[in-house]
């Protein structure tokens, strides 16, 4: 939904502020989807007791995603020649179809491990590990 709104705002943008706001909305939409596909795939396979297929299926999903991006980039270039806003309109349609498909999915039950200790204690232990004696990790953080 955030991406659809972001693309719509980008289609109507008449200033730099609107373009930046639309890109922020699109970024929020992408970040909300990031990891969701992977989690649903893993939970579905886990529910069917076929989690050993995860790596192969995740690799295939990622490959199809990259091939689709390449194909849509080429198609978007041709669409741009016909009309400037046509690639954005096509993106909105594709996202709307994906939204309907996502709403029709049956989400698998969540499989969560019981935490061994409080999450805050884990955060503190990780921070201590990273900042004391591991300068490379501390630098990256």
JSON list of C-alpha atoms in Angstrom, two decimals:
[
{"chain": "A", "resi": 1, "resn": "UNK", "atom": "CA", "xyz": [0.00, 0.00, 0.00]},
{"chain": "A", "resi": 2, "resn": "UNK", "atom": "CA", "xyz": [2.87, 2.38, 0.82]},
{"chain": "A", "resi": 3, "resn": "UNK", "atom": "CA", "xyz": [4.47, 1.67, -2.56]},
{"chain": "A", "resi": 4, "resn": "UNK", "atom": "CA", "xyz": [1.19, 2.24, -4.42]},
{"chain": "A", "resi": 5, "resn": "UNK", "atom": "CA", "xyz": [0.74, 5.57, -2.64]},
{"chain": "A", "resi": 6, "resn": "UNK", "atom": "CA", "xyz": [4.40, 6.44, -3.30]},
{"chain": "A", "resi": 7, "resn": "UNK", "atom": "CA", "xyz": [4.10, 5.73, -7.02]},
{"chain": "A", "resi": 8, "resn": "UNK", "atom": "CA", "xyz": [0.85, 7.72, -7.21]},
{"chain": "A", "resi": 9, "resn": "UNK", "atom": "CA", "xyz": [2.48, 10.70, -5.47]},
{"chain": "A", "resi": 10, "resn": "UNK", "atom": "CA", "xyz": [5.46, 10.41, -7.83]},
{"chain": "A", "resi": 11, "resn": "UNK", "atom": "CA", "xyz": [3.10, 10.50, -10.83]},
{"chain": "A", "resi": 12, "resn": "UNK", "atom": "CA", "xyz": [1.57, 13.72, -9.50]},
{"chain": "A", "resi": 13, "resn": "UNK", "atom": "CA", "xyz": [4.81, 15.28, -8.23]},
{"chain": "A", "resi": 14, "resn": "UNK", "atom": "CA", "xyz": [5.43, 18.84, -9.32]},
{"chain": "A", "resi": 15, "resn": "UNK", "atom": "CA", "xyz": [8.22, 19.72, -6.88]},
{"chain": "A", "resi": 16, "resn": "UNK", "atom": "CA", "xyz": [11.37, 18.24, -5.45]},
{"chain": "A", "resi": 17, "resn": "UNK", "atom": "CA", "xyz": [9.67, 17.90, -2.05]},
{"chain": "A", "resi": 18, "resn": "UNK", "atom": "CA", "xyz": [6.89, 15.75, -3.54]},
{"chain": "A", "resi": 19, "resn": "UNK", "atom": "CA", "xyz": [9.43, 13.60, -5.36]},
{"chain": "A", "resi": 20, "resn": "UNK", "atom": "CA", "xyz": [11.42, 13.08, -2.16]},
{"chain": "A", "resi": 21, "resn": "UNK", "atom": "CA", "xyz": [8.23, 12.31, -0.19]},
{"chain": "A", "resi": 22, "resn": "UNK", "atom": "CA", "xyz": [7.16, 9.77, -2.80]},
{"chain": "A", "resi": 23, "resn": "UNK", "atom": "CA", "xyz": [10.56, 8.07, -2.69]},
{"chain": "A", "resi": 24, "resn": "UNK", "atom": "CA", "xyz": [10.32, 7.93, 1.12]},
{"chain": "A", "resi": 25, "resn": "UNK", "atom": "CA", "xyz": [6.92, 6.23, 0.85]},
{"chain": "A", "resi": 26, "resn": "UNK", "atom": "CA", "xyz": [8.25, 3.77, -1.70]},
{"chain": "A", "resi": 27, "resn": "UNK", "atom": "CA", "xyz": [11.23, 3.08, 0.58]},
{"chain": "A", "resi": 28, "resn": "UNK", "atom": "CA", "xyz": [8.93, 2.37, 3.53]},
{"chain": "A", "resi": 29, "resn": "UNK", "atom": "CA", "xyz": [6.92, -0.01, 1.35]},
{"chain": "A", "resi": 30, "resn": "UNK", "atom": "CA", "xyz": [10.02, -1.85, 0.21]},
{"chain": "A", "resi": 31, "resn": "UNK", "atom": "CA", "xyz": [11.37, -2.13, 3.75]},
{"chain": "A", "resi": 32, "resn": "UNK", "atom": "CA", "xyz": [8.05, -3.53, 5.00]},
{"chain": "A", "resi": 33, "resn": "UNK", "atom": "CA", "xyz": [8.20, -6.25, 2.33]},
{"chain": "A", "resi": 34, "resn": "UNK", "atom": "CA", "xyz": [11.88, -6.98, 2.93]},
{"chain": "A", "resi": 35, "resn": "UNK", "atom": "CA", "xyz": [12.11, -10.40, 4.53]},
{"chain": "A", "resi": 36, "resn": "UNK", "atom": "CA", "xyz": [8.37, -11.04, 4.44]},
{"chain": "A", "resi": 37, "resn": "UNK", "atom": "CA", "xyz": [8.54, -13.28, 1.37]},
{"chain": "A", "resi": 38, "resn": "UNK", "atom": "CA", "xyz": [11.39, -15.25, 2.88]},
{"chain": "A", "resi": 39, "resn": "UNK", "atom": "CA", "xyz": [9.59, -15.66, 6.21]},
{"chain": "A", "resi": 40, "resn": "UNK", "atom": "CA", "xyz": [6.34, -16.80, 4.59]},
{"chain": "A", "resi": 41, "resn": "UNK", "atom": "CA", "xyz": [8.21, -19.30, 2.41]},
{"chain": "A", "resi": 42, "resn": "UNK", "atom": "CA", "xyz": [10.11, -20.73, 5.38]},
{"chain": "A", "resi": 43, "resn": "UNK", "atom": "CA", "xyz": [7.04, -20.91, 7.65]},
{"chain": "A", "resi": 44, "resn": "UNK", "atom": "CA", "xyz": [5.02, -22.58, 4.90]},
{"chain": "A", "resi": 45, "resn": "UNK", "atom": "CA", "xyz": [7.71, -25.19, 4.32]},
{"chain": "A", "resi": 46, "resn": "UNK", "atom": "CA", "xyz": [8.15, -25.68, 8.07]},
{"chain": "A", "resi": 47, "resn": "UNK", "atom": "CA", "xyz": [4.40, -26.26, 8.50]},
{"chain": "A", "resi": 48, "resn": "UNK", "atom": "CA", "xyz": [4.54, -28.91, 5.77]},
{"chain": "A", "resi": 49, "resn": "UNK", "atom": "CA", "xyz": [7.70, -30.40, 7.37]},
{"chain": "A", "resi": 50, "resn": "UNK", "atom": "CA", "xyz": [9.65, -29.69, 4.19]},
{"chain": "A", "resi": 51, "resn": "UNK", "atom": "CA", "xyz": [12.07, -27.07, 5.54]},
{"chain": "A", "resi": 52, "resn": "UNK", "atom": "CA", "xyz": [14.96, -28.94, 3.91]},
{"chain": "A", "resi": 53, "resn": "UNK", "atom": "CA", "xyz": [13.70, -27.52, 0.56]},
{"chain": "A", "resi": 54, "resn": "UNK", "atom": "CA", "xyz": [14.06, -23.93, 1.80]},
{"chain": "A", "resi": 55, "resn": "UNK", "atom": "CA", "xyz": [17.48, -23.09, 0.35]},
{"chain": "A", "resi": 56, "resn": "UNK", "atom": "CA", "xyz": [16.63, -24.36, -3.12]},
{"chain": "A", "resi": 57, "resn": "UNK", "atom": "CA", "xyz": [13.25, -22.65, -3.22]},
{"chain": "A", "resi": 58, "resn": "UNK", "atom": "CA", "xyz": [14.59, -19.39, -1.79]},
{"chain": "A", "resi": 59, "resn": "UNK", "atom": "CA", "xyz": [17.35, -19.39, -4.42]},
{"chain": "A", "resi": 60, "resn": "UNK", "atom": "CA", "xyz": [14.80, -19.96, -7.17]},
{"chain": "A", "resi": 61, "resn": "UNK", "atom": "CA", "xyz": [12.59, -17.18, -5.77]},
{"chain": "A", "resi": 62, "resn": "UNK", "atom": "CA", "xyz": [15.51, -14.74, -5.70]},
{"chain": "A", "resi": 63, "resn": "UNK", "atom": "CA", "xyz": [16.55, -15.69, -9.25]},
{"chain": "A", "resi": 64, "resn": "UNK", "atom": "CA", "xyz": [13.01, -15.16, -10.55]},
{"chain": "A", "resi": 65, "resn": "UNK", "atom": "CA", "xyz": [12.90, -11.83, -8.72]},
{"chain": "A", "resi": 66, "resn": "UNK", "atom": "CA", "xyz": [16.10, -10.65, -10.41]},
{"chain": "A", "resi": 67, "resn": "UNK", "atom": "CA", "xyz": [15.00, -11.86, -13.86]},
{"chain": "A", "resi": 68, "resn": "UNK", "atom": "CA", "xyz": [11.69, -10.07, -13.41]},
{"chain": "A", "resi": 69, "resn": "UNK", "atom": "CA", "xyz": [13.44, -6.85, -12.40]},
{"chain": "A", "resi": 70, "resn": "UNK", "atom": "CA", "xyz": [15.66, -7.04, -15.49]},
{"chain": "A", "resi": 71, "resn": "UNK", "atom": "CA", "xyz": [12.71, -7.67, -17.80]},
{"chain": "A", "resi": 72, "resn": "UNK", "atom": "CA", "xyz": [10.59, -4.93, -16.24]},
{"chain": "A", "resi": 73, "resn": "UNK", "atom": "CA", "xyz": [13.48, -2.46, -16.52]},
{"chain": "A", "resi": 74, "resn": "UNK", "atom": "CA", "xyz": [13.70, -3.06, -20.25]},
{"chain": "A", "resi": 75, "resn": "UNK", "atom": "CA", "xyz": [9.90, -2.88, -20.62]},
{"chain": "A", "resi": 76, "resn": "UNK", "atom": "CA", "xyz": [9.84, 0.33, -18.56]},
{"chain": "A", "resi": 77, "resn": "UNK", "atom": "CA", "xyz": [12.36, 1.91, -20.91]},
{"chain": "A", "resi": 78, "resn": "UNK", "atom": "CA", "xyz": [10.12, 1.22, -23.91]},
{"chain": "A", "resi": 79, "resn": "UNK", "atom": "CA", "xyz": [7.02, 2.40, -22.03]},
{"chain": "A", "resi": 80, "resn": "UNK", "atom": "CA", "xyz": [8.78, 5.65, -21.14]},
{"chain": "A", "resi": 81, "resn": "UNK", "atom": "CA", "xyz": [9.15, 6.45, -24.83]},
{"chain": "A", "resi": 82, "resn": "UNK", "atom": "CA", "xyz": [5.36, 6.20, -25.29]},
{"chain": "A", "resi": 83, "resn": "UNK", "atom": "CA", "xyz": [4.43, 8.24, -22.20]},
{"chain": "A", "resi": 84, "resn": "UNK", "atom": "CA", "xyz": [6.51, 9.48, -19.27]},
{"chain": "A", "resi": 85, "resn": "UNK", "atom": "CA", "xyz": [4.09, 8.22, -16.62]},
{"chain": "A", "resi": 86, "resn": "UNK", "atom": "CA", "xyz": [3.31, 4.84, -18.20]},
{"chain": "A", "resi": 87, "resn": "UNK", "atom": "CA", "xyz": [6.01, 2.90, -16.27]},
{"chain": "A", "resi": 88, "resn": "UNK", "atom": "CA", "xyz": [4.67, 4.32, -12.99]},
{"chain": "A", "resi": 89, "resn": "UNK", "atom": "CA", "xyz": [1.09, 3.43, -13.93]},
{"chain": "A", "resi": 90, "resn": "UNK", "atom": "CA", "xyz": [2.19, -0.11, -14.84]},
{"chain": "A", "resi": 91, "resn": "UNK", "atom": "CA", "xyz": [3.98, -0.36, -11.49]},
{"chain": "A", "resi": 92, "resn": "UNK", "atom": "CA", "xyz": [0.83, 0.71, -9.65]},
{"chain": "A", "resi": 93, "resn": "UNK", "atom": "CA", "xyz": [-1.21, -1.92, -11.51]},
{"chain": "A", "resi": 94, "resn": "UNK", "atom": "CA", "xyz": [1.37, -4.63, -10.74]},
{"chain": "A", "resi": 95, "resn": "UNK", "atom": "CA", "xyz": [1.45, -3.64, -7.07]},
{"chain": "A", "resi": 96, "resn": "UNK", "atom": "CA", "xyz": [-2.37, -3.65, -6.90]},
{"chain": "A", "resi": 97, "resn": "UNK", "atom": "CA", "xyz": [-2.45, -7.18, -8.35]},
{"chain": "A", "resi": 98, "resn": "UNK", "atom": "CA", "xyz": [0.21, -8.24, -5.82]},
{"chain": "A", "resi": 99, "resn": "UNK", "atom": "CA", "xyz": [-1.83, -6.68, -3.00]},
{"chain": "A", "resi": 100, "resn": "UNK", "atom": "CA", "xyz": [-4.93, -8.64, -4.00]},
{"chain": "A", "resi": 101, "resn": "UNK", "atom": "CA", "xyz": [-2.86, -11.84, -4.25]},
{"chain": "A", "resi": 102, "resn": "UNK", "atom": "CA", "xyz": [-1.36, -11.22, -0.80]},
{"chain": "A", "resi": 103, "resn": "UNK", "atom": "CA", "xyz": [-4.81, -10.65, 0.70]},
{"chain": "A", "resi": 104, "resn": "UNK", "atom": "CA", "xyz": [-5.99, -13.97, -0.73]},
{"chain": "A", "resi": 105, "resn": "UNK", "atom": "CA", "xyz": [-3.10, -15.94, 0.79]},
{"chain": "A", "resi": 106, "resn": "UNK", "atom": "CA", "xyz": [-3.53, -18.13, 3.83]},
{"chain": "A", "resi": 107, "resn": "UNK", "atom": "CA", "xyz": [-0.72, -17.25, 6.21]},
{"chain": "A", "resi": 108, "resn": "UNK", "atom": "CA", "xyz": [0.98, -20.29, 7.72]},
{"chain": "A", "resi": 109, "resn": "UNK", "atom": "CA", "xyz": [1.13, -20.56, 11.49]},
{"chain": "A", "resi": 110, "resn": "UNK", "atom": "CA", "xyz": [4.12, -18.86, 13.06]},
{"chain": "A", "resi": 111, "resn": "UNK", "atom": "CA", "xyz": [6.82, -21.06, 14.51]},
{"chain": "A", "resi": 112, "resn": "UNK", "atom": "CA", "xyz": [8.74, -19.18, 17.16]},
{"chain": "A", "resi": 113, "resn": "UNK", "atom": "CA", "xyz": [11.38, -20.53, 19.46]},
{"chain": "A", "resi": 114, "resn": "UNK", "atom": "CA", "xyz": [10.94, -19.77, 23.12]},
{"chain": "A", "resi": 115, "resn": "UNK", "atom": "CA", "xyz": [13.56, -17.19, 24.09]},
{"chain": "A", "resi": 116, "resn": "UNK", "atom": "CA", "xyz": [16.23, -18.55, 26.40]},
{"chain": "A", "resi": 117, "resn": "UNK", "atom": "CA", "xyz": [16.64, -15.18, 28.10]},
{"chain": "A", "resi": 118, "resn": "UNK", "atom": "CA", "xyz": [15.06, -11.74, 27.99]},
{"chain": "A", "resi": 119, "resn": "UNK", "atom": "CA", "xyz": [15.62, -9.95, 24.64]},
{"chain": "A", "resi": 120, "resn": "UNK", "atom": "CA", "xyz": [17.10, -6.93, 26.42]},
{"chain": "A", "resi": 121, "resn": "UNK", "atom": "CA", "xyz": [19.74, -9.16, 28.01]},
{"chain": "A", "resi": 122, "resn": "UNK", "atom": "CA", "xyz": [20.58, -10.50, 24.56]},
{"chain": "A", "resi": 123, "resn": "UNK", "atom": "CA", "xyz": [20.93, -6.94, 23.21]},
{"chain": "A", "resi": 124, "resn": "UNK", "atom": "CA", "xyz": [23.27, -6.01, 26.06]},
{"chain": "A", "resi": 125, "resn": "UNK", "atom": "CA", "xyz": [25.39, -9.15, 25.57]},
{"chain": "A", "resi": 126, "resn": "UNK", "atom": "CA", "xyz": [25.67, -8.49, 21.83]},
{"chain": "A", "resi": 127, "resn": "UNK", "atom": "CA", "xyz": [26.62, -4.85, 22.43]},
{"chain": "A", "resi": 128, "resn": "UNK", "atom": "CA", "xyz": [29.32, -5.85, 24.93]},
{"chain": "A", "resi": 129, "resn": "UNK", "atom": "CA", "xyz": [30.67, -8.44, 22.50]},
{"chain": "A", "resi": 130, "resn": "UNK", "atom": "CA", "xyz": [30.80, -5.94, 19.65]},
{"chain": "A", "resi": 131, "resn": "UNK", "atom": "CA", "xyz": [32.32, -3.03, 21.55]},
{"chain": "A", "resi": 132, "resn": "UNK", "atom": "CA", "xyz": [34.89, -4.80, 23.75]},
{"chain": "A", "resi": 133, "resn": "UNK", "atom": "CA", "xyz": [37.79, -6.44, 22.00]},
{"chain": "A", "resi": 134, "resn": "UNK", "atom": "CA", "xyz": [36.23, -6.53, 18.54]},
{"chain": "A", "resi": 135, "resn": "UNK", "atom": "CA", "xyz": [37.25, -3.22, 17.01]},
{"chain": "A", "resi": 136, "resn": "UNK", "atom": "CA", "xyz": [36.32, -4.29, 13.47]},
{"chain": "A", "resi": 137, "resn": "UNK", "atom": "CA", "xyz": [32.72, -5.05, 14.45]},
{"chain": "A", "resi": 138, "resn": "UNK", "atom": "CA", "xyz": [32.52, -1.90, 16.59]},
{"chain": "A", "resi": 139, "resn": "UNK", "atom": "CA", "xyz": [33.78, 0.16, 13.61]},
{"chain": "A", "resi": 140, "resn": "UNK", "atom": "CA", "xyz": [31.10, -1.29, 11.33]},
{"chain": "A", "resi": 141, "resn": "UNK", "atom": "CA", "xyz": [28.38, -0.54, 13.88]}
]
